[in-house]
Coordinates of C-alpha atoms in Angstrom, one line a residue:
Chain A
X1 CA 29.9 157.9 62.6
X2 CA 31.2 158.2 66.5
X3 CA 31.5 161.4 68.5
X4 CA 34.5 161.0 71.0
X5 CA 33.5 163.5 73.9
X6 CA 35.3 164.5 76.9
X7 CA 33.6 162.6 80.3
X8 CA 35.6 165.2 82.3
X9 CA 36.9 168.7 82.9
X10 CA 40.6 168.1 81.8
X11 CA 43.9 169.5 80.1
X12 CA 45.0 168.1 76.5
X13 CA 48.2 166.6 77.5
X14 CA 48.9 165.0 74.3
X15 CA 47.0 164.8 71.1
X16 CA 48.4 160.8 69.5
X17 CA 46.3 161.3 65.9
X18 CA 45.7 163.8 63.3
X19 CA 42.2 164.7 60.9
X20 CA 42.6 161.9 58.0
X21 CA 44.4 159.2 60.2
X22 CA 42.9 156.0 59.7
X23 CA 42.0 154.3 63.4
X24 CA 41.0 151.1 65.0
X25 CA 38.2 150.4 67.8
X26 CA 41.1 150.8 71.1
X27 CA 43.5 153.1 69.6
X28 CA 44.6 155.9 71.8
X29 CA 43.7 158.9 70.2
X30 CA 44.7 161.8 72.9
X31 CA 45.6 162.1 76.6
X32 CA 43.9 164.4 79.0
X33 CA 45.6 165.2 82.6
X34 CA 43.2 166.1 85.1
X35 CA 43.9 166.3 88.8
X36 CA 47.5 164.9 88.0
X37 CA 46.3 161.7 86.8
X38 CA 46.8 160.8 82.7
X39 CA 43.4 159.9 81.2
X40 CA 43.8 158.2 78.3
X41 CA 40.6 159.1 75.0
X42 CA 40.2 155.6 73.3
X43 CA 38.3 155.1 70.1
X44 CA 35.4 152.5 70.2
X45 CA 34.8 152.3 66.5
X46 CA 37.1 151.9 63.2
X47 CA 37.3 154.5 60.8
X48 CA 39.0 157.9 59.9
X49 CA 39.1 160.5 62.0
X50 CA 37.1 163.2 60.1
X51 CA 37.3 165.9 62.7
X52 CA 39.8 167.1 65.5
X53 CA 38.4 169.6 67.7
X54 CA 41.6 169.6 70.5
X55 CA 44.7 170.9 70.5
X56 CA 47.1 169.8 73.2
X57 CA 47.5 172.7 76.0
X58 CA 43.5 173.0 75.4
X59 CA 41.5 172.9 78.8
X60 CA 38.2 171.0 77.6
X61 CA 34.8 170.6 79.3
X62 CA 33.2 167.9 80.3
X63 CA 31.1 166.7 76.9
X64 CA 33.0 169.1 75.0
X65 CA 33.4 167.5 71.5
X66 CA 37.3 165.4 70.9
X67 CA 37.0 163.6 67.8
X68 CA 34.6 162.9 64.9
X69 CA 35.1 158.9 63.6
X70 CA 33.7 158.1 60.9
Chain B
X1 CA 60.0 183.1 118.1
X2 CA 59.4 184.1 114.6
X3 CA 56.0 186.1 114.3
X4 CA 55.0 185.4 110.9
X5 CA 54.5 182.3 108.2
X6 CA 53.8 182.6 105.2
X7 CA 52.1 178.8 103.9
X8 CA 53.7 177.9 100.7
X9 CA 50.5 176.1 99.4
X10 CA 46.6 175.7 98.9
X11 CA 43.6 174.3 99.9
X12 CA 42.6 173.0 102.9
X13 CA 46.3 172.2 104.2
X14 CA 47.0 175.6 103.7
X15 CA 43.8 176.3 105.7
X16 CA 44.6 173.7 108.1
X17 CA 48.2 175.4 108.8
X18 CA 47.1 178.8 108.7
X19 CA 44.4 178.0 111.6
X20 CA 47.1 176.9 114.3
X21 CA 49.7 179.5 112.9
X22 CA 46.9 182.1 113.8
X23 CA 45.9 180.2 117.2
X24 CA 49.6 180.7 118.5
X25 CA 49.0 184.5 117.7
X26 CA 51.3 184.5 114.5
X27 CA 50.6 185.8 111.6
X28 CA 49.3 183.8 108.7
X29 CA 50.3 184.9 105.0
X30 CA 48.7 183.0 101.8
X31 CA 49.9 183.0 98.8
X32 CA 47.6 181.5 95.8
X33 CA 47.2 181.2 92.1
X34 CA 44.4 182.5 89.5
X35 CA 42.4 179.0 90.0
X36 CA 42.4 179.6 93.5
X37 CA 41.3 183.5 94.4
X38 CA 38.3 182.0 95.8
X39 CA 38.9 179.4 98.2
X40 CA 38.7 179.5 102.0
X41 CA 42.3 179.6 103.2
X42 CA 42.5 182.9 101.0
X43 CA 39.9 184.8 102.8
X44 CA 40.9 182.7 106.3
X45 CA 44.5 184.1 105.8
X46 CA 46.2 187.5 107.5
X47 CA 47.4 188.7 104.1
X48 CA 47.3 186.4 100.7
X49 CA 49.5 187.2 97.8
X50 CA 48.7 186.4 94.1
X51 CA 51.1 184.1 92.7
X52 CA 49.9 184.1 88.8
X53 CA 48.3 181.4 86.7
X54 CA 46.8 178.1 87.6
X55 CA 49.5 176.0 86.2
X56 CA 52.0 175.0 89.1
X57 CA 55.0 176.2 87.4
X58 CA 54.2 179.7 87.1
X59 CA 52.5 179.8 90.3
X60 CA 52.9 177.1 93.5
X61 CA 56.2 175.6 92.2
X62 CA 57.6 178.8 90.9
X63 CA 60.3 179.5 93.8
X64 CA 60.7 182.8 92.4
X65 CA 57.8 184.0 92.9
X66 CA 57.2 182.7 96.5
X67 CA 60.1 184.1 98.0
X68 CA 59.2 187.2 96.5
X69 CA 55.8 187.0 98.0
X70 CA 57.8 185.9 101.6
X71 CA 59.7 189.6 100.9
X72 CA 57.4 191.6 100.0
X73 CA 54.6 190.5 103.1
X74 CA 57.8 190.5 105.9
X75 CA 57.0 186.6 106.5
X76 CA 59.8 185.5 108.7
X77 CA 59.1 181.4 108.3
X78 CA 57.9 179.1 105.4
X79 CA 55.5 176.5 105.8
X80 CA 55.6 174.3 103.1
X81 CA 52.7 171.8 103.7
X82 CA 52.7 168.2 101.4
X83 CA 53.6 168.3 98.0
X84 CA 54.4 171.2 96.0
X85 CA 57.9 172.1 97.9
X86 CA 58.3 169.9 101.0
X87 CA 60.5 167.8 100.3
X88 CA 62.6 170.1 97.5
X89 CA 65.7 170.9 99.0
X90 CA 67.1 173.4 96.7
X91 CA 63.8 175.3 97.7
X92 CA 64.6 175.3 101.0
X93 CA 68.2 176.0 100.9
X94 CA 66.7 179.4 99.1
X95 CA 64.6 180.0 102.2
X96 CA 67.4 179.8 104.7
X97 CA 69.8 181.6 102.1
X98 CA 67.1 184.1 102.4
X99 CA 67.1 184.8 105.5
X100 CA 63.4 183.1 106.3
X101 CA 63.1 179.8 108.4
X102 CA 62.2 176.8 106.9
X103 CA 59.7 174.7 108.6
X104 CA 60.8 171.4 108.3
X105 CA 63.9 169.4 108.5
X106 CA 67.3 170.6 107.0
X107 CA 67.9 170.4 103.4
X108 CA 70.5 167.9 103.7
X109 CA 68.1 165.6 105.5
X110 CA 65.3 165.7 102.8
X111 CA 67.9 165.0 100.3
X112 CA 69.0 161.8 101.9
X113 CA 65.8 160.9 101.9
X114 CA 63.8 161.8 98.9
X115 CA 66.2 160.0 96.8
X116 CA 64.5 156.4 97.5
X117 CA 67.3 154.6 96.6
X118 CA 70.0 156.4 98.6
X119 CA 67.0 156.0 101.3
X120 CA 67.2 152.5 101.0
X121 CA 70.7 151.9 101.6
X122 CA 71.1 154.6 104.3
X123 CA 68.2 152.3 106.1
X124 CA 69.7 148.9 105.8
X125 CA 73.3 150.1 107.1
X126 CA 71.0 151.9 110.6
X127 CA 69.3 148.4 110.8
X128 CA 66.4 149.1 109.8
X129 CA 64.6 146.0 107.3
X130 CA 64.1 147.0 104.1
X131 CA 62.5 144.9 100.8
X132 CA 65.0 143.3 97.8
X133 CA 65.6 145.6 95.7
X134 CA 68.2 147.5 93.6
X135 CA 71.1 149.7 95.1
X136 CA 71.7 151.6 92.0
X137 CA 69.7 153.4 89.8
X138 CA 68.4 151.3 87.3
X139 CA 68.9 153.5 83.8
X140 CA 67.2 151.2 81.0
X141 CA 65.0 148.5 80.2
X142 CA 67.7 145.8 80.1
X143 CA 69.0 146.8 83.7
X144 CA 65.2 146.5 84.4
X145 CA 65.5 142.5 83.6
X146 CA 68.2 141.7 84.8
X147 CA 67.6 143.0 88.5
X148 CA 63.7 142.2 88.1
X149 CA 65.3 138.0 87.5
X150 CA 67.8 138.8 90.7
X151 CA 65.3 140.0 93.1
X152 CA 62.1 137.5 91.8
X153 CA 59.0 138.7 90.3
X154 CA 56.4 140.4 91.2
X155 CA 58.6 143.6 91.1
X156 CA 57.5 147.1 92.5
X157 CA 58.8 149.8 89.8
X158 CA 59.0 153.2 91.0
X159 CA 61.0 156.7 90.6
X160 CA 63.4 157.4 92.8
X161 CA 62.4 161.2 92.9
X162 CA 58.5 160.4 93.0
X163 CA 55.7 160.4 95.5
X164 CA 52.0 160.0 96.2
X165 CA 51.7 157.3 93.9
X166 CA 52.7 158.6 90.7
X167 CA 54.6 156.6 88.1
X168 CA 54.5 153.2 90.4
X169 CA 53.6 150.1 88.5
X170 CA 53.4 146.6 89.4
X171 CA 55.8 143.7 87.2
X172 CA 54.5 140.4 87.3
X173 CA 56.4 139.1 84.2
X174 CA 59.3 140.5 81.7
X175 CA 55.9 142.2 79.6
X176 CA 54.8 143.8 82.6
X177 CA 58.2 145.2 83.4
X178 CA 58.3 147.1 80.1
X179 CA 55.5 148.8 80.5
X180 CA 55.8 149.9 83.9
X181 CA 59.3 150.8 83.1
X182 CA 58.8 152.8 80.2
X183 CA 55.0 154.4 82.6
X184 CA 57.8 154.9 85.8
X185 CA 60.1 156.6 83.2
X186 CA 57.6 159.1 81.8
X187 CA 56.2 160.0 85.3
X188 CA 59.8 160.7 86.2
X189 CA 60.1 162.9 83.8
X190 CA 57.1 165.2 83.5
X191 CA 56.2 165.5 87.3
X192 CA 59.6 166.1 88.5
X193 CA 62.7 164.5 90.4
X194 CA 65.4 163.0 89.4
X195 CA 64.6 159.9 86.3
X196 CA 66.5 157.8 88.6
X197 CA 64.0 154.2 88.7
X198 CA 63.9 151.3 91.6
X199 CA 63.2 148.2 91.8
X200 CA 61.8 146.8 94.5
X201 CA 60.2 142.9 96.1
X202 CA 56.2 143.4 96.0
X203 CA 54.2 141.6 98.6
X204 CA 51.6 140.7 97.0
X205 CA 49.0 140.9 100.3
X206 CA 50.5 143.9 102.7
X207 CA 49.6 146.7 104.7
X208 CA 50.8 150.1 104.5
X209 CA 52.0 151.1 108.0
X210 CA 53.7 154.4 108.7
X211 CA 54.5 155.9 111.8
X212 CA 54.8 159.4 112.8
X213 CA 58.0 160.7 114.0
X214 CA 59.1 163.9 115.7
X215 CA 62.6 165.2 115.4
X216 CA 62.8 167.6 118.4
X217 CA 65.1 170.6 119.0
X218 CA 67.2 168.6 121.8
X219 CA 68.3 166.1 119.2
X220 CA 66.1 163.4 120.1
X221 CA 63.5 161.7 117.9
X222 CA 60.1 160.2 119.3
X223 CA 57.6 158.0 117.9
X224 CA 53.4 159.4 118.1
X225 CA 52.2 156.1 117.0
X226 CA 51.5 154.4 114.0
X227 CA 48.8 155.1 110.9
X228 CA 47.4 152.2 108.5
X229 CA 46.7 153.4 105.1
X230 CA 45.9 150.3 103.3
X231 CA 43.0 151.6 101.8
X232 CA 44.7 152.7 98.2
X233 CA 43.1 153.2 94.8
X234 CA 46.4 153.8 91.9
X235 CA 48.3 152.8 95.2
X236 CA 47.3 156.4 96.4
X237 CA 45.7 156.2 99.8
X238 CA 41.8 156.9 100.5
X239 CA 41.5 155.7 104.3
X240 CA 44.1 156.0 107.2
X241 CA 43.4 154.7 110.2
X242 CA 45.0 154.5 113.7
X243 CA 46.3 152.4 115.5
X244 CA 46.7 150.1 113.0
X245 CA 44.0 146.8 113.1
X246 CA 46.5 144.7 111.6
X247 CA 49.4 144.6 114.1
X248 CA 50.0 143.0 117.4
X249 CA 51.7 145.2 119.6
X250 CA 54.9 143.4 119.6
X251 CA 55.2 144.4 116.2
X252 CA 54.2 147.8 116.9
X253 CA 56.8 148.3 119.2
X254 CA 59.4 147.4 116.8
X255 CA 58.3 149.6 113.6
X256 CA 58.1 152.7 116.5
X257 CA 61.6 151.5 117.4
X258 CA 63.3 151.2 114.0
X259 CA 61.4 154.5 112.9
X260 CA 63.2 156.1 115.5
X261 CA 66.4 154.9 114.6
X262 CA 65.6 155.8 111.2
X263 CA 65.0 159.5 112.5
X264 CA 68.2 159.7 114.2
X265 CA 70.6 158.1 111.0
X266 CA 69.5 161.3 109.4
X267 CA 69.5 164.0 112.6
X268 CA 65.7 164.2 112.0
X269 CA 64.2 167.6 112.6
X270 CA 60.5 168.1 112.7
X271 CA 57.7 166.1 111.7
X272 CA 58.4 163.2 109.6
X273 CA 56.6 159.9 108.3
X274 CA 58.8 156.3 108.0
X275 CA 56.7 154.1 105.7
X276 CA 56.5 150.8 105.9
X277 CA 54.7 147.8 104.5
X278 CA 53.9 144.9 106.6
X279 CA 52.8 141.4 105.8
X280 CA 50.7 140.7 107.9
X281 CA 50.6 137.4 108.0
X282 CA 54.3 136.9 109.2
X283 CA 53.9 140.2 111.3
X284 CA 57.1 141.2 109.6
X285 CA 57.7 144.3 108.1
X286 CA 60.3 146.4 105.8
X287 CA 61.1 150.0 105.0
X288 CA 59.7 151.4 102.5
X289 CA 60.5 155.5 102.4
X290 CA 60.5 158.3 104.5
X291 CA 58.4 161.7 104.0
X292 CA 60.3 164.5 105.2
X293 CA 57.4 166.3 105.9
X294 CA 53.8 167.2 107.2
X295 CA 51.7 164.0 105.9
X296 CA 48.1 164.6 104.6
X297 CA 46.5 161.7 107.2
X298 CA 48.3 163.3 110.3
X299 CA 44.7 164.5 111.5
X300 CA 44.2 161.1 112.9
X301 CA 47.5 161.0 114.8
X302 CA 46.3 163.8 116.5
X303 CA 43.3 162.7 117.7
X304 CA 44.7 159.8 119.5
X305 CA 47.6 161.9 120.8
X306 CA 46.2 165.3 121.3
X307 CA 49.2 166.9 120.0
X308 CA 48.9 169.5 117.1
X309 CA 51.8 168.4 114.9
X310 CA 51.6 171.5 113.1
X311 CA 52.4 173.5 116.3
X312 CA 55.4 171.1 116.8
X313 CA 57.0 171.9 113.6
X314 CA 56.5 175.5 114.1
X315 CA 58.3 175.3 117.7
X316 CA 60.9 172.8 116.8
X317 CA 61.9 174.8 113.6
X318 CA 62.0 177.9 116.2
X319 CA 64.3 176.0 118.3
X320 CA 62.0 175.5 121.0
X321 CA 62.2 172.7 123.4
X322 CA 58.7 170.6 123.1
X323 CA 57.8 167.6 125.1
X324 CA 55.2 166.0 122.9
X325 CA 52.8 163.2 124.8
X326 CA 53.4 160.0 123.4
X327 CA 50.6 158.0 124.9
X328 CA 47.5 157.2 122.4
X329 CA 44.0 156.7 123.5
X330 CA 41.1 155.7 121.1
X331 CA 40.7 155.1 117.3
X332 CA 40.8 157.3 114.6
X333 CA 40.3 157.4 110.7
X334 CA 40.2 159.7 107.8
X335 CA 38.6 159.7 104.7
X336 CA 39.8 161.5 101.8
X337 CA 36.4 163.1 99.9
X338 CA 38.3 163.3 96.6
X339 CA 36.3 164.9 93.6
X340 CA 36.3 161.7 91.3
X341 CA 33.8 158.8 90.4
X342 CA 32.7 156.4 93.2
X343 CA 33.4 154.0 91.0
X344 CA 36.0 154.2 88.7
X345 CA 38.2 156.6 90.5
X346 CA 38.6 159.2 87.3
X347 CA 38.2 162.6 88.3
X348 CA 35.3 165.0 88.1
X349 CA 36.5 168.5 88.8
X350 CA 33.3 170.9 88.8
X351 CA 31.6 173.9 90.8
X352 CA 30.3 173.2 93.9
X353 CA 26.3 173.8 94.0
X354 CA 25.7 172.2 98.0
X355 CA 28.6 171.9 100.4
X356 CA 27.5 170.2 104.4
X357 CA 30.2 169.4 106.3
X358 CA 28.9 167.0 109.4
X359 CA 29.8 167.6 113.0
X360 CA 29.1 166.1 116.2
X361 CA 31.1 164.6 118.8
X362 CA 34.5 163.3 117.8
X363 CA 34.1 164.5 114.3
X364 CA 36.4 166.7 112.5
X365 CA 36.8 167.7 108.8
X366 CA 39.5 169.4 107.2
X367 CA 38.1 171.3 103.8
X368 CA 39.9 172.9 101.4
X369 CA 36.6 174.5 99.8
X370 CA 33.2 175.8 100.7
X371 CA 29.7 175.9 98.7
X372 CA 30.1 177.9 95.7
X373 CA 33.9 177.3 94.6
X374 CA 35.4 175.3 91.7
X375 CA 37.0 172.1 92.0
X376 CA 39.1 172.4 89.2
X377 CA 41.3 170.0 87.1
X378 CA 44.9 171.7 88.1
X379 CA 45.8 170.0 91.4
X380 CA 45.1 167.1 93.2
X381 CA 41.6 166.0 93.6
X382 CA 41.6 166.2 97.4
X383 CA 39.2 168.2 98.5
X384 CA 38.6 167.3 102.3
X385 CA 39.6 164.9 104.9
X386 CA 36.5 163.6 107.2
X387 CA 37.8 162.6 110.2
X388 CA 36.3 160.3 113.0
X389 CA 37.4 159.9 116.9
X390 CA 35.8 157.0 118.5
X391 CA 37.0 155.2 122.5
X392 CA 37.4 152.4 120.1
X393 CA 37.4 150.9 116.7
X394 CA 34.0 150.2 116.8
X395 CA 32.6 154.1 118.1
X396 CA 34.8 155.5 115.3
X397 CA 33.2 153.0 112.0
X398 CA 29.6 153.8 113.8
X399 CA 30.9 157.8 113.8
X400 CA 31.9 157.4 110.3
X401 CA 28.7 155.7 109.0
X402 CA 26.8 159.2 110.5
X403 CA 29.0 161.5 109.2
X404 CA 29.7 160.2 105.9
X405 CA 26.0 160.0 105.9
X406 CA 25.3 163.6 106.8
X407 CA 28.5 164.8 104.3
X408 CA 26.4 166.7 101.3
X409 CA 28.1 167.2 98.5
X410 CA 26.5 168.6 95.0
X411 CA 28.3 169.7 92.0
X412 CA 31.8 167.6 91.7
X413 CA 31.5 163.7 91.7
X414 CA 32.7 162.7 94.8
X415 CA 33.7 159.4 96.3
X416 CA 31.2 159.6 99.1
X417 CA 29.2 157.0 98.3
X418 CA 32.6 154.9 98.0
X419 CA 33.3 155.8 101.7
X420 CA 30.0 154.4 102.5
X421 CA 30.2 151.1 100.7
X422 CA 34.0 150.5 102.9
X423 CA 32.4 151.0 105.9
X424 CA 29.9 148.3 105.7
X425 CA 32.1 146.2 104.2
X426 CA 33.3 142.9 106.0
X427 CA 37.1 143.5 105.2
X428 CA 37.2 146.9 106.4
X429 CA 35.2 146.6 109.1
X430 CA 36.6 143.2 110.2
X431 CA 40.2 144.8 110.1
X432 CA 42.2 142.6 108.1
X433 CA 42.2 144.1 104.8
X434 CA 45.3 145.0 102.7
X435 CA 46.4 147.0 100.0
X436 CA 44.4 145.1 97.8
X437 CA 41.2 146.0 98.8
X438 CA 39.9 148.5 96.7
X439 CA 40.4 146.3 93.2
X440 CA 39.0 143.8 95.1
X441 CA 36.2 146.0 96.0
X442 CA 36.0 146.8 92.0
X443 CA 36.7 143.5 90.4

């Protein structure tokens, strides 16, 4: 099991997967925009995405739990 | 002489504006969003009018609203700073319709500029060199090819409507060119402008040279000098320096000239920036656009010139006659303290715990925020601009060591440490760096 987790205060821009997907180590799983630059939220494991805590629009913290691979 | 101004932005080039509108015995009016209720040029300012939520649209980019806020405080001018408005003509076409004066040049003017490509051509036809590129807006991928096989790889893709950096890309192949096309594309589109997308010759080793020009009420256009800004991390600029290390002055003398000319194609009023880049080997250079507006690294053209360029656009957009000095003495450079990694560059918005500016001789810093306010992840991650005045080059890198060294900052990552590492290394100090430098630096 990986915990994806924020590294910065940012805005969900876009959110690329949904709970159940099926994902590989390098996929693109959301966006964040912070300070007008796009950050891209990559998963570094395979697996299925077994949780989702964003939602784009969301303003997340930094550490702030994204995704739950597992 | 209008007597008020209300500053159509935030942070500290609000701050910075609002000081010399206050110095000439005007009236300063701020106006800010939710994010922002805190910050200095709030409190600094004669009167400061809420705007609404943090988000740009509904607050600094909602003209609506700021006119509104220019009614209902009696502000009699508009000072739009960088970004945000400055170079949106509709916006300032609504500021003249209204009555208000617009600080800057007319709207006409920032149209024929901001559009790159129209920029382009109206440069080449006043003689001023510009890079191959593409005449036309290039409207899909296929276009894309075809121009990038005309004009020779590596390309430069950028948006027409774009600035600071945003949605450029670099082509060195057909691969390349689809992802920076598709990357300029969605830029276009989400931060505004037209979707209109260049092409453009990329010199793979230059510098970025601008030079400052004045459009004065008389008709006439001057030239204060030139600024390097080579210095660039996601070819937005970190360092600016003048005069520029990496230019003889025969050179010089021909980017102030065709600036000047470039000023007077477009009856240029106000302060403006011509961009160029220049490789540096051939000591050649070409166009590359023109900011129709206040520039964040003007600081260091006004510590070689002594002339506050802020006060010039006020008196030139008041119709008063100004004889700005053109001579230059000494060196000068900025440093951007952004709130991002030293390392990576990614930003690190955060509440600010310990906030020392440095001072001494020839030192000046330009803040946006003091000890106890939020950075936070809405606008751009600038938060101040240490600047350095030395007799020469060398005075101003042994300034900047000290007062990049006495700069405390605790709470937001900052790129501090970054500044540091430049300024001991040989590159930078040596003076013949090039755009390149940072990824070098990072490699």
């Amino acid at each position: 099991m990986a915990e994806v987790r924020a590294e910065m205060v940012a805005n969900v821009w876009k959110v690329l997967v949904a709970q159940g997907d099926t994902v590989e180590d390098g996929d693109t799983l959301v966006i964040l925009e912070s300070m007008k630059m796009e950050i891209p939220v990559i998963a570094e494991d395979d697996g299925v995405i077994t949780e989702l805590k964003v939602a784009e629009g969301d303003v997340i913290q930094e550490g702030d739990l994204i995704a739950v691979i597992d | 002489m209008f007597e008020s101004v209300l500053v159509a932005n935030r942070g500290e080039i609000a701050r910075r504006i609002i000081r010399t509108v206050q110095r000439m015995g005007l009236r300063a009016i701020a106006v800010y969003s939710e994010a922002d209720a805190d910050l200095p040029f709030v409190r600094e300012a004669d009167e400061a009018i809420p705007l609404g939520p943090a988000n740009p649209a509904q607050s600094y980019l909602d003209a609506a609203k700021v006119l509104e806020a220019a009614r209902v405080s009696g502000a009699q001018a508009v000072h739009p700073g960088y970004g945000f408005f400055s170079e949106n003509a509709g916006f300032a076409r609504a500021v003249i319709d209204a009555g208000l004066t617009w600080i800057g040049p007319s709207p006409e003017a920032i149209e024929q500029m901001g559009d790159k490509i129209n920029a382009r051509n109206l440069m080449e036809a006043a003689g001023v060199p510009v890079a191959a590129g593409t005449r036309e807006p290039v409207t899909d991928l296929e276009e894309a090819v075809a121009a990038a096989a005309g004009i020779g790889y590596p390309v430069m893709v950028k948006t027409a409507g774009g600035g600071g950096g945003i949605g450029m890309g670099v082509a060195h192949d057909e691969a390349g060119l689809a992802k920076a096309f598709e990357q300029a594309s969605r830029a276009a589109s989400r931060f505004g402008g037209t979707s209109a997308i260049l092409l453009e010759r990329y010199i793979e080793r230059a510098r970025h040279v601008e030079v400052q020009i004045l459009g004065l009420a008389d008709g006439t256009v001057v030239a204060l000098g030139e600024r390097d800004c080579s210095v660039q991390r996601r070819h937005q600029k970190v360092v600016e320096e003048t005069p520029s290390p990496g230019i003889t002055q025969e050179l010089r003398e021909r980017m102030l000239a065709a600036a000047v000319r470039a000023g007077e194609a477009v009856g240029y009023l106000g302060a403006g920036t011509v961009e160029c880049l220049v490789d540096a080997d051939k000591q050649d250079f070409v166009f590359l656009e023109m900011n129709t507006r206040l520039q964040v690294e003007h600081p260091v053209t006004e510590l070689v010139t002594g002339v506050d360029l802020v006060e010039q656009q006020l008196l030139i957009a008041a119709g008063e006659k100004t004889a700005p000095s053109v001579a230059v003495r000494g060196h000068a450079i900025e440093f951007r303290v952004y709130a991002e990694d030293p390392k990576r560059f990614f930003p690190g918005p955060g509440t600010i715990d310990v906030w020392v500016e440095p001072s001494g001789e020839g030192v000046r810093v330009d803040s946006g925020y003091a000890e106890g306010n939020t950075v936070t992840p809405f606008y751009d991650p600038l938060m101040a601009k240490l600047c350095v005045f030395g007799r020469t080059r060398a005075e101003a890198l042994e300034r900047a060591r000290a007062a990049v060294a006495d700069f405390k900052v605790v709470g937001p990552k900052n790129n501090l440490p970054f500044c540091a590492e430049l300024l001991e290394h040989p590159e930078f100090v040596g003076g013949g760096y090039d755009t390149g430098l940072v990824a070098r630096m990072r490699a």
